[in-house]
Amino acid sequence: MFKPASIGGASKLLLALTILAAGGLYLLGNGRASLWDRDEPRYAQCSRQMLYGFPGPGGHGPDLIVPRFLDKPRTEKPPFMYWCQALAMRAFGDNAFSARLPSSVAMILVLILLAVVLYRAAGPARAAWAVFILATSALTIMSAKMCLTDAVLLLWMTVAQICVFAVYRGNRSWLVTLTLWIAIGLGGITKGPIVLATLGSTLIALAIFDFAPERKLQIRWWRHLRPWIGLPVVVAIAAPWLYVVEHREPGFVAALFAAGKRHAAALTEKHVSPPGYYLALIWGLLFPWSLLLPTTLVIAWRHRHLPLIRYALSMILGIWVFQELMPTKLPFYMLPAFPALAFLTADTLVRCLRRECDDLLRPAFILAVVIWSIAVLALGAAPWALAVPKFELRPLVPWGATVALSIASILYAIIVFALFRSRRLASAAIAMGLGMILIFGLLFASYLPNARYLQTSNRIADVIRTADPANAGVLHMIEYKEPSLAFYRGGPVLEQRSADDLQKTSPAQWPQWIVMPKTIWNRTPYDIQAKLDVIGGPIHGLDYAGKIDGYHIVDVMLLRKKS
């Protein structure tokens, strides 16, 4: 059993302050930092179209049932995340802040849930440290600040895992049963059956941990999860939308499952990686707390006889093995294991603070702190690589914010190293978390909002709005197929499949506006160029969604068909 904490009176205040600070960080700069990667603008645009419809060719009116991206149904995900984002857009406007708000709120709810459960199950000290560690981990912060499904899915997965643990420990309450299966159902309409796969991998790992020759596999308690009650609950949650969407858009459900199958088989967007991917990546995903990861796993293994630690180890092992076996791998797929990782790291820290073990005081650990500090210094220096002349990005980089990030990283590394070197473990751990809040705060409040090389689509949209204030003209994206341009332009935008689309169609079929990379424009025949006016460009910046002639850094031309 866990020993009573000596800081119980202060822990509630520490928990409240941690959650408030995390909430402030998760919301900071979300409306000013541009949507990035391919998926963020796809989610945001799809949610906007649900709410307001889509103008132009292939357009549609408001529709909360069928998710669509531009002129096509989007069958990659179920609708719950779109509904959350559409609700936020209804309240706060169709902007990046609203699109990211559900993720921020969901992560704050995860922190609150973890605080309440661990306060009762493991004591105030472990609860306070676990929430602090989870709140300030790199992957947690990024999940809370991106308009993807992962933070919302984590909320449902965490609720489900807590319920399964309660049943494992003998709770047969119908409230636990219903809460479990409602969470699974909500997870299902957020991202499909991945919740069941995650819970299943945890149960298998737990059965292995519980195995003993005289007891064999301890799986009889599984029946108390009451799947004969739960599966109808899941169906009741998912079936109404599945029925209506299939009626509205025949073939949608089959396409939804086919998309999931393709994604699992790594047949889309080159997300395939070999086994060992997460083992290598975890050092960055769990940063800065990955410094404690080896010690955490060793100490957790020593205390695996404790049910809560054994269950947390089962979560981590089950999720890790399951995701490593999957061909498709993305960093966010390890997020469901982070509450367990945060708890085990907190348990390790509490034991070391109470001198129950000296693992964090040994010379080998101080050497690890040195390596960690060097990594922090390298990360702080990384933005200076954009000064390389061949990138031609120097005028677009916010150098003041770059200097601030570098200085913060240097101070961060020095302070944490000095505190660990002087054996002030609690102060060092607090500095690790607060340093992450400071660096991510600088990143989202100062660097990203002013990094013009990351705002290629925003800058193109600004030029279009100046020339076409009504935003009525149809725009085609040729080769430059950034989903974010559709979101920031706000008018009818369509992706064209072929780089020679203009050659294949008559001028009468051309749209009013065309966006293409300068390299494609230079290869366009002169007789076609003569029928177009160059309104803007070359606009130099980053192309998230793809490479043009092998490069993500591109020059983009904005063209208008001559009258």
PDB file of C-alpha atoms in Angstrom, residues 36 142 405 438-449:
ATOM      1  CA  TRP A  36      -0.237  23.338 -39.193  1.00  0.00           C
ATOM      2  CA  MET A 142       0.940  19.481 -28.157  1.00  0.00           C
ATOM      3  CA  LEU A 405      13.792  30.747 -26.728  1.00  0.00           C
ATOM      4  CA  LEU A 438       7.874  28.841 -20.013  1.00  0.00           C
ATOM      5  CA  ILE A 439       9.304  27.464 -23.259  1.00  0.00           C
ATOM      6  CA  PHE A 440       5.957  26.428 -24.732  1.00  0.00           C
ATOM      7  CA  GLY A 441       4.513  29.746 -23.588  1.00  0.00           C
ATOM      8  CA  LEU A 442       7.226  31.606 -25.524  1.00  0.00           C
ATOM      9  CA  LEU A 443       6.711  29.304 -28.490  1.00  0.00           C
ATOM     10  CA  PHE A 444       2.969  29.933 -28.795  1.00  0.00           C
ATOM     11  CA  ALA A 445       2.799  33.512 -27.542  1.00  0.00           C
ATOM     12  CA  SER A 446       5.776  34.919 -29.430  1.00  0.00           C
ATOM     13  CA  TYR A 447       7.513  32.610 -31.891  1.00  0.00           C
ATOM     14  CA  LEU A 448       4.753  30.834 -33.826  1.00  0.00           C
ATOM     15  CA  PRO A 449       2.448  33.874 -34.256  1.00  0.00           C
TER      16      PRO A 449
END
